[in-house]
PDB file of C-alpha atoms and ligand atoms in Angstrom:
ATOM      1  CA  MET B   1      48.415 -96.378  29.181  1.00  0.00           C
ATOM      2  CA  SER B   2      51.528 -98.194  28.039  1.00  0.00           C
ATOM      3  CA  GLU B   3      54.935 -96.712  27.402  1.00  0.00           C
ATOM      4  CA  SER B   4      55.878 -99.716  25.217  1.00  0.00           C
ATOM      5  CA  PHE B   5      52.766 -99.221  23.125  1.00  0.00           C
ATOM      6  CA  ASP B   6      53.616 -95.546  22.583  1.00  0.00           C
ATOM      7  CA  ARG B   7      57.113 -96.539  21.554  1.00  0.00           C
ATOM      8  CA  LEU B   8      55.699 -98.999  18.996  1.00  0.00           C
ATOM      9  CA  VAL B   9      53.431 -96.282  17.550  1.00  0.00           C
ATOM     10  CA  ARG B  10      56.377 -93.884  17.272  1.00  0.00           C
ATOM     11  CA  ALA B  11      58.435 -96.577  15.527  1.00  0.00           C
ATOM     12  CA  LEU B  12      55.645 -97.453  13.077  1.00  0.00           C
ATOM     13  CA  ARG B  13      55.214 -93.793  12.160  1.00  0.00           C
ATOM     14  CA  LYS B  14      58.658 -93.960  10.583  1.00  0.00           C
ATOM     15  CA  LEU B  15      57.196 -96.161   7.839  1.00  0.00           C
ATOM     16  CA  PRO B  16      56.565 -94.232   4.619  1.00  0.00           C
ATOM     17  CA  GLY B  17      52.968 -93.140   4.166  1.00  0.00           C
ATOM     18  CA  LEU B  18      51.798 -94.094   7.643  1.00  0.00           C
ATOM     19  CA  GLY B  19      50.017 -91.313   9.551  1.00  0.00           C
ATOM     20  CA  ALA B  20      49.355 -91.080  13.291  1.00  0.00           C
ATOM     21  CA  LYS B  21      45.924 -92.714  13.208  1.00  0.00           C
ATOM     22  CA  SER B  22      47.008 -95.631  11.003  1.00  0.00           C
ATOM     23  CA  ALA B  23      50.119 -96.199  13.115  1.00  0.00           C
ATOM     24  CA  GLU B  24      47.993 -96.381  16.235  1.00  0.00           C
ATOM     25  CA  ARG B  25      45.525 -98.801  14.631  1.00  0.00           C
ATOM     26  CA  MET B  26      48.403-100.973  13.406  1.00  0.00           C
ATOM     27  CA  ALA B  27      50.114-100.947  16.808  1.00  0.00           C
ATOM     28  CA  LEU B  28      46.889-102.069  18.467  1.00  0.00           C
ATOM     29  CA  HIS B  29      46.507-104.840  15.902  1.00  0.00           C
ATOM     30  CA  LEU B  30      50.071-106.051  16.456  1.00  0.00           C
ATOM     31  CA  ALA B  31      50.522-105.622  20.186  1.00  0.00           C
ATOM     32  CA  LEU B  32      47.106-106.671  21.435  1.00  0.00           C
ATOM     33  CA  GLU B  33      44.812-108.260  18.878  1.00  0.00           C
ATOM     34  CA  ARG B  34      47.090-110.374  16.685  1.00  0.00           C
ATOM     35  CA  GLN B  35      50.225-111.192  18.629  1.00  0.00           C
ATOM     36  CA  ASP B  36      50.966-114.277  16.466  1.00  0.00           C
ATOM     37  CA  ASP B  37      51.095-112.080  13.349  1.00  0.00           C
ATOM     38  CA  ALA B  38      53.311-109.637  15.210  1.00  0.00           C
ATOM     39  CA  ARG B  39      55.763-112.378  16.197  1.00  0.00           C
ATOM     40  CA  GLU B  40      55.947-113.580  12.591  1.00  0.00           C
ATOM     41  CA  ILE B  41      56.527-110.035  11.316  1.00  0.00           C
ATOM     42  CA  ALA B  42      59.224-109.411  13.928  1.00  0.00           C
ATOM     43  CA  ALA B  43      60.997-112.646  12.947  1.00  0.00           C
ATOM     44  CA  ALA B  44      60.749-111.813   9.213  1.00  0.00           C
ATOM     45  CA  ILE B  45      62.210-108.339   9.777  1.00  0.00           C
ATOM     46  CA  SER B  46      65.020-109.742  11.867  1.00  0.00           C
ATOM     47  CA  THR B  47      65.940-112.347   9.218  1.00  0.00           C
ATOM     48  CA  ALA B  48      65.679-109.843   6.378  1.00  0.00           C
ATOM     49  CA  LEU B  49      67.949-107.385   8.202  1.00  0.00           C
ATOM     50  CA  GLY B  50      70.584-110.056   8.504  1.00  0.00           C
ATOM     51  CA  ARG B  51      70.367-111.491   4.985  1.00  0.00           C
ATOM     52  CA  VAL B  52      68.976-109.045   2.434  1.00  0.00           C
ATOM     53  CA  THR B  53      71.779-107.156   0.704  1.00  0.00           C
ATOM     54  CA  PRO B  54      72.012-105.104  -2.473  1.00  0.00           C
ATOM     55  CA  CYS B  55      73.243-107.135  -5.465  1.00  0.00           C
ATOM     56  CA  PRO B  56      76.915-106.189  -6.007  1.00  0.00           C
ATOM     57  CA  GLU B  57      76.221-105.698  -9.730  1.00  0.00           C
ATOM     58  CA  CYS B  58      72.781-104.091 -10.108  1.00  0.00           C
ATOM     59  CA  ALA B  59      72.041-102.999  -6.506  1.00  0.00           C
ATOM     60  CA  GLY B  60      68.693-104.790  -6.661  1.00  0.00           C
ATOM     61  CA  LEU B  61      67.488-107.159  -3.945  1.00  0.00           C
ATOM     62  CA  SER B  62      69.766-110.065  -3.178  1.00  0.00           C
ATOM     63  CA  GLU B  63      70.945-112.169  -0.237  1.00  0.00           C
ATOM     64  CA  ASP B  64      74.199-112.527   1.665  1.00  0.00           C
ATOM     65  CA  GLY B  65      76.193-110.334  -0.735  1.00  0.00           C
ATOM     66  CA  GLU B  66      75.675-112.714  -3.686  1.00  0.00           C
ATOM     67  CA  LEU B  67      74.707-111.760  -7.243  1.00  0.00           C
ATOM     68  CA  CYS B  68      70.919-111.544  -7.589  1.00  0.00           C
ATOM     69  CA  ALA B  69      68.997-114.188  -9.550  1.00  0.00           C
ATOM     70  CA  ILE B  70      68.875-111.911 -12.614  1.00  0.00           C
ATOM     71  CA  CYS B  71      72.560-110.904 -12.731  1.00  0.00           C
ATOM     72  CA  GLY B  72      73.561-114.499 -12.066  1.00  0.00           C
ATOM     73  CA  ASN B  73      71.394-115.890 -14.870  1.00  0.00           C
ATOM     74  CA  PRO B  74      73.495-116.612 -17.996  1.00  0.00           C
ATOM     75  CA  GLY B  75      70.280-116.915 -20.021  1.00  0.00           C
ATOM     76  CA  ARG B  76      69.576-113.183 -19.748  1.00  0.00           C
ATOM     77  CA  ARG B  77      70.918-110.691 -22.280  1.00  0.00           C
ATOM     78  CA  GLN B  78      74.306-109.654 -20.931  1.00  0.00           C
ATOM     79  CA  ASP B  79      74.632-106.630 -23.249  1.00  0.00           C
ATOM     80  CA  ALA B  80      71.495-104.750 -22.210  1.00  0.00           C
ATOM     81  CA  ILE B  81      70.770-102.802 -19.018  1.00  0.00           C
ATOM     82  CA  CYS B  82      67.444-101.344 -17.943  1.00  0.00           C
ATOM     83  CA  ILE B  83      67.963 -98.461 -15.492  1.00  0.00           C
ATOM     84  CA  VAL B  84      65.307 -98.081 -12.795  1.00  0.00           C
ATOM     85  CA  GLU B  85      64.855 -95.945  -9.702  1.00  0.00           C
ATOM     86  CA  ARG B  86      64.014 -98.667  -7.178  1.00  0.00           C
ATOM     87  CA  SER B  87      64.238-102.398  -6.657  1.00  0.00           C
ATOM     88  CA  SER B  88      60.441-102.535  -6.694  1.00  0.00           C
ATOM     89  CA  ASP B  89      60.533-101.341 -10.319  1.00  0.00           C
ATOM     90  CA  ILE B  90      62.477-104.498 -11.216  1.00  0.00           C
ATOM     91  CA  ALA B  91      59.709-106.618  -9.723  1.00  0.00           C
ATOM     92  CA  ALA B  92      57.094-104.694 -11.725  1.00  0.00           C
ATOM     93  CA  ILE B  93      59.000-105.079 -15.023  1.00  0.00           C
ATOM     94  CA  GLU B  94      59.756-108.753 -14.364  1.00  0.00           C
ATOM     95  CA  LYS B  95      56.050-109.372 -13.827  1.00  0.00           C
ATOM     96  CA  SER B  96      55.358-107.972 -17.288  1.00  0.00           C
ATOM     97  CA  GLY B  97      57.796-110.527 -18.760  1.00  0.00           C
ATOM     98  CA  ALA B  98      58.826-108.015 -21.430  1.00  0.00           C
ATOM     99  CA  TRP B  99      62.522-107.629 -20.542  1.00  0.00           C
ATOM    100  CA  ARG B 100      65.219-110.287 -20.846  1.00  0.00           C
ATOM    101  CA  GLY B 101      68.231-108.091 -20.106  1.00  0.00           C
ATOM    102  CA  LYS B 102      69.752-106.911 -16.854  1.00  0.00           C
ATOM    103  CA  TYR B 103      68.960-103.997 -14.559  1.00  0.00           C
ATOM    104  CA  HIS B 104      70.645-101.182 -12.668  1.00  0.00           C
ATOM    105  CA  VAL B 105      69.005 -99.600  -9.608  1.00  0.00           C
ATOM    106  CA  LEU B 106      69.784 -95.897  -9.158  1.00  0.00           C
ATOM    107  CA  GLY B 107      68.198 -95.549  -5.732  1.00  0.00           C
ATOM    108  CA  GLY B 108      66.154 -92.505  -6.754  1.00  0.00           C
ATOM    109  CA  LYS B 109      66.338 -89.647  -9.219  1.00  0.00           C
ATOM    110  CA  LEU B 110      68.081 -86.295  -9.320  1.00  0.00           C
ATOM    111  CA  SER B 111      66.167 -83.719  -7.293  1.00  0.00           C
ATOM    112  CA  PRO B 112      67.716 -80.369  -6.341  1.00  0.00           C
ATOM    113  CA  LEU B 113      64.607 -79.683  -4.217  1.00  0.00           C
ATOM    114  CA  HIS B 114      65.283 -82.738  -2.027  1.00  0.00           C
ATOM    115  CA  LYS B 115      69.068 -82.216  -2.170  1.00  0.00           C
ATOM    116  CA  ILE B 116      69.592 -85.389  -4.209  1.00  0.00           C
ATOM    117  CA  GLY B 117      72.614 -84.783  -6.416  1.00  0.00           C
ATOM    118  CA  PRO B 118      74.502 -87.266  -8.626  1.00  0.00           C
ATOM    119  CA  ASP B 119      76.659 -88.337  -5.648  1.00  0.00           C
ATOM    120  CA  LYS B 120      73.546 -89.627  -3.841  1.00  0.00           C
ATOM    121  CA  LEU B 121      72.615 -91.975  -6.686  1.00  0.00           C
ATOM    122  CA  ASN B 122      74.198 -95.267  -7.719  1.00  0.00           C
ATOM    123  CA  LEU B 123      75.865 -93.662 -10.741  1.00  0.00           C
ATOM    124  CA  ALA B 124      79.537 -94.465 -10.129  1.00  0.00           C
ATOM    125  CA  ALA B 125      78.732 -98.182 -10.297  1.00  0.00           C
ATOM    126  CA  LEU B 126      76.820 -97.586 -13.531  1.00  0.00           C
ATOM    127  CA  SER B 127      79.858 -95.839 -15.047  1.00  0.00           C
ATOM    128  CA  LYS B 128      81.995 -98.786 -14.053  1.00  0.00           C
ATOM    129  CA  ARG B 129      79.630-101.289 -15.681  1.00  0.00           C
ATOM    130  CA  ILE B 130      79.625 -99.282 -18.899  1.00  0.00           C
ATOM    131  CA  GLU B 131      83.389 -98.783 -18.879  1.00  0.00           C
ATOM    132  CA  GLY B 132      83.752-102.528 -18.426  1.00  0.00           C
ATOM    133  CA  GLY B 133      82.489-102.840 -22.003  1.00  0.00           C
ATOM    134  CA  GLY B 134      80.020-105.185 -23.648  1.00  0.00           C
ATOM    135  CA  VAL B 135      76.984-102.942 -23.101  1.00  0.00           C
ATOM    136  CA  GLU B 136      75.109-102.412 -26.364  1.00  0.00           C
ATOM    137  CA  GLU B 137      71.758-101.162 -25.171  1.00  0.00           C
ATOM    138  CA  ILE B 138      70.540 -99.099 -22.224  1.00  0.00           C
ATOM    139  CA  ILE B 139      66.891 -98.462 -21.428  1.00  0.00           C
ATOM    140  CA  LEU B 140      65.951 -95.576 -19.166  1.00  0.00           C
ATOM    141  CA  ALA B 141      62.900 -96.688 -17.198  1.00  0.00           C
ATOM    142  CA  LEU B 142      62.681 -93.630 -14.966  1.00  0.00           C
ATOM    143  CA  SER B 143      59.703 -91.535 -13.880  1.00  0.00           C
ATOM    144  CA  ASN B 144      57.960 -89.552 -16.539  1.00  0.00           C
ATOM    145  CA  ASP B 145      58.370 -86.243 -14.687  1.00  0.00           C
ATOM    146  CA  ILE B 146      60.832 -83.335 -14.580  1.00  0.00           C
ATOM    147  CA  GLU B 147      63.210 -85.060 -12.162  1.00  0.00           C
ATOM    148  CA  GLY B 148      63.144 -88.299 -14.166  1.00  0.00           C
ATOM    149  CA  GLU B 149      63.807 -86.286 -17.308  1.00  0.00           C
ATOM    150  CA  ALA B 150      66.777 -84.483 -15.711  1.00  0.00           C
ATOM    151  CA  THR B 151      68.200 -87.821 -14.551  1.00  0.00           C
ATOM    152  CA  CYS B 152      67.886 -89.271 -18.057  1.00  0.00           C
ATOM    153  CA  HIS B 153      69.774 -86.284 -19.500  1.00  0.00           C
ATOM    154  CA  TYR B 154      72.497 -86.590 -16.877  1.00  0.00           C
ATOM    155  CA  ILE B 155      73.004 -90.281 -17.658  1.00  0.00           C
ATOM    156  CA  SER B 156      72.958 -89.660 -21.385  1.00  0.00           C
ATOM    157  CA  GLU B 157      75.432 -86.780 -21.294  1.00  0.00           C
ATOM    158  CA  ARG B 158      77.681 -87.502 -18.339  1.00  0.00           C
ATOM    159  CA  ILE B 159      77.697 -91.279 -18.002  1.00  0.00           C
ATOM    160  CA  ILE B 160      77.241 -92.598 -21.522  1.00  0.00           C
ATOM    161  CA  GLY B 161      78.810 -89.640 -23.299  1.00  0.00           C
ATOM    162  CA  GLY B 162      79.791 -90.384 -26.874  1.00  0.00           C
ATOM    163  CA  ARG B 163      79.803 -94.173 -26.544  1.00  0.00           C
ATOM    164  CA  GLU B 164      78.206 -96.366 -29.209  1.00  0.00           C
ATOM    165  CA  ILE B 165      75.314 -97.543 -27.045  1.00  0.00           C
ATOM    166  CA  ARG B 166      71.700 -97.692 -28.149  1.00  0.00           C
ATOM    167  CA  LEU B 167      69.916 -95.475 -25.619  1.00  0.00           C
ATOM    168  CA  THR B 168      66.137 -95.579 -25.324  1.00  0.00           C
ATOM    169  CA  ARG B 169      63.558 -94.372 -22.836  1.00  0.00           C
ATOM    170  CA  ILE B 170      60.249 -95.859 -21.817  1.00  0.00           C
ATOM    171  CA  GLY B 171      57.505 -94.084 -19.943  1.00  0.00           C
ATOM    172  CA  PHE B 172      55.617 -92.592 -22.824  1.00  0.00           C
ATOM    173  CA  GLY B 173      52.815 -95.086 -22.348  1.00  0.00           C
ATOM    174  CA  LEU B 174      52.687 -94.361 -18.632  1.00  0.00           C
ATOM    175  CA  PRO B 175      50.744 -91.491 -17.080  1.00  0.00           C
ATOM    176  CA  SER B 176      52.849 -88.435 -16.246  1.00  0.00           C
ATOM    177  CA  GLY B 177      54.739 -88.687 -12.968  1.00  0.00           C
ATOM    178  CA  SER B 178      53.688 -92.293 -12.504  1.00  0.00           C
ATOM    179  CA  GLN B 179      55.910 -94.836 -10.870  1.00  0.00           C
ATOM    180  CA  LEU B 180      56.411 -98.185 -12.507  1.00  0.00           C
ATOM    181  CA  GLY B 181      55.281-100.045  -9.416  1.00  0.00           C
ATOM    182  CA  PHE B 182      51.776 -98.661  -9.807  1.00  0.00           C
ATOM    183  CA  ALA B 183      51.415 -99.577 -13.485  1.00  0.00           C
ATOM    184  CA  ASP B 184      49.910-102.899 -14.553  1.00  0.00           C
ATOM    185  CA  SER B 185      51.892-105.481 -16.516  1.00  0.00           C
ATOM    186  CA  GLY B 186      50.175-104.720 -19.826  1.00  0.00           C
ATOM    187  CA  THR B 187      51.007-101.013 -19.559  1.00  0.00           C
ATOM    188  CA  ILE B 188      54.639-101.734 -18.684  1.00  0.00           C
ATOM    189  CA  LYS B 189      54.921-104.221 -21.544  1.00  0.00           C
ATOM    190  CA  SER B 190      53.631-101.774 -24.146  1.00  0.00           C
ATOM    191  CA  ALA B 191      55.765 -98.954 -22.677  1.00  0.00           C
ATOM    192  CA  LEU B 192      58.844-101.181 -23.063  1.00  0.00           C
ATOM    193  CA  GLU B 193      57.918-102.285 -26.573  1.00  0.00           C
ATOM    194  CA  SER B 194      57.302 -98.708 -27.716  1.00  0.00           C
ATOM    195  CA  ARG B 195      60.527 -97.355 -26.191  1.00  0.00           C
ATOM    196  CA  LYS B 196      61.980 -94.428 -28.083  1.00  0.00           C
ATOM    197  CA  THR B 197      65.508 -93.353 -28.846  1.00  0.00           C
ATOM    198  CA  PHE B 198      66.615 -90.845 -26.236  1.00  0.00           C
TER     199      PHE B 198
HETATM  200 ZN1   ZN V   1      71.765-108.017  -9.739  1.00  0.00          ZN
END
C-alpha cells in the first residue's frame, strides 16, 4: 500500500472522463512502470501552468499574455469572427483550413440545468469587440443542440442586436448535439461552407 499512490489516483480522477479503474491503471503506469514518461508529463504540466494564458482578444490558447498566433496575424480577415465554445474547437476548424477570419471562445454554452448563465460565458468581451466596430460577419459555430440554440439566440438578440452584421450559423452538416472537436475536417469544411443566415 502507498499513500502517495492513492493521492495520485485521487488527483487523476479529477480529469474529465476518467473513472476509478482507468485512474488506477494510469497511476500505476506513471508511478511504477513508466517513470520517465511521468517526469516528462510533470515537467510539461508545470511549464504549461506557468506560460499558457488565454489570448486577450479571443480567449483562445496563447502564451505569456500575448495575442495568439491567429489574432496577431494581419493576413487573417479582421472583419469576421467565428464564435466557438472551446479552444479545442479552434484547433478543429483550423485543421479544416476553411476559415480565414478570427475567433471568439465563449467558454461553454448557456445551460440553466448546469447553472451556466450569460455571466459565466465570455460574452462581455464579445460585446466589446463588436462595439469596437469593424465586424462585418459573425459565424456561430456552437453545438447543434438546445443549449447551443439558446446561446445563438442570446448572442443574436442581446449582443448583436440591430447591428448591420451578417450573422450565420454552422452545424447543420454536423450530427445533432455533436461537438466540433469530434467532427472530421471534411465535415467541418462543408458545415462552414453551407452556413445559413441565422
Ligand atoms: Zn486570439
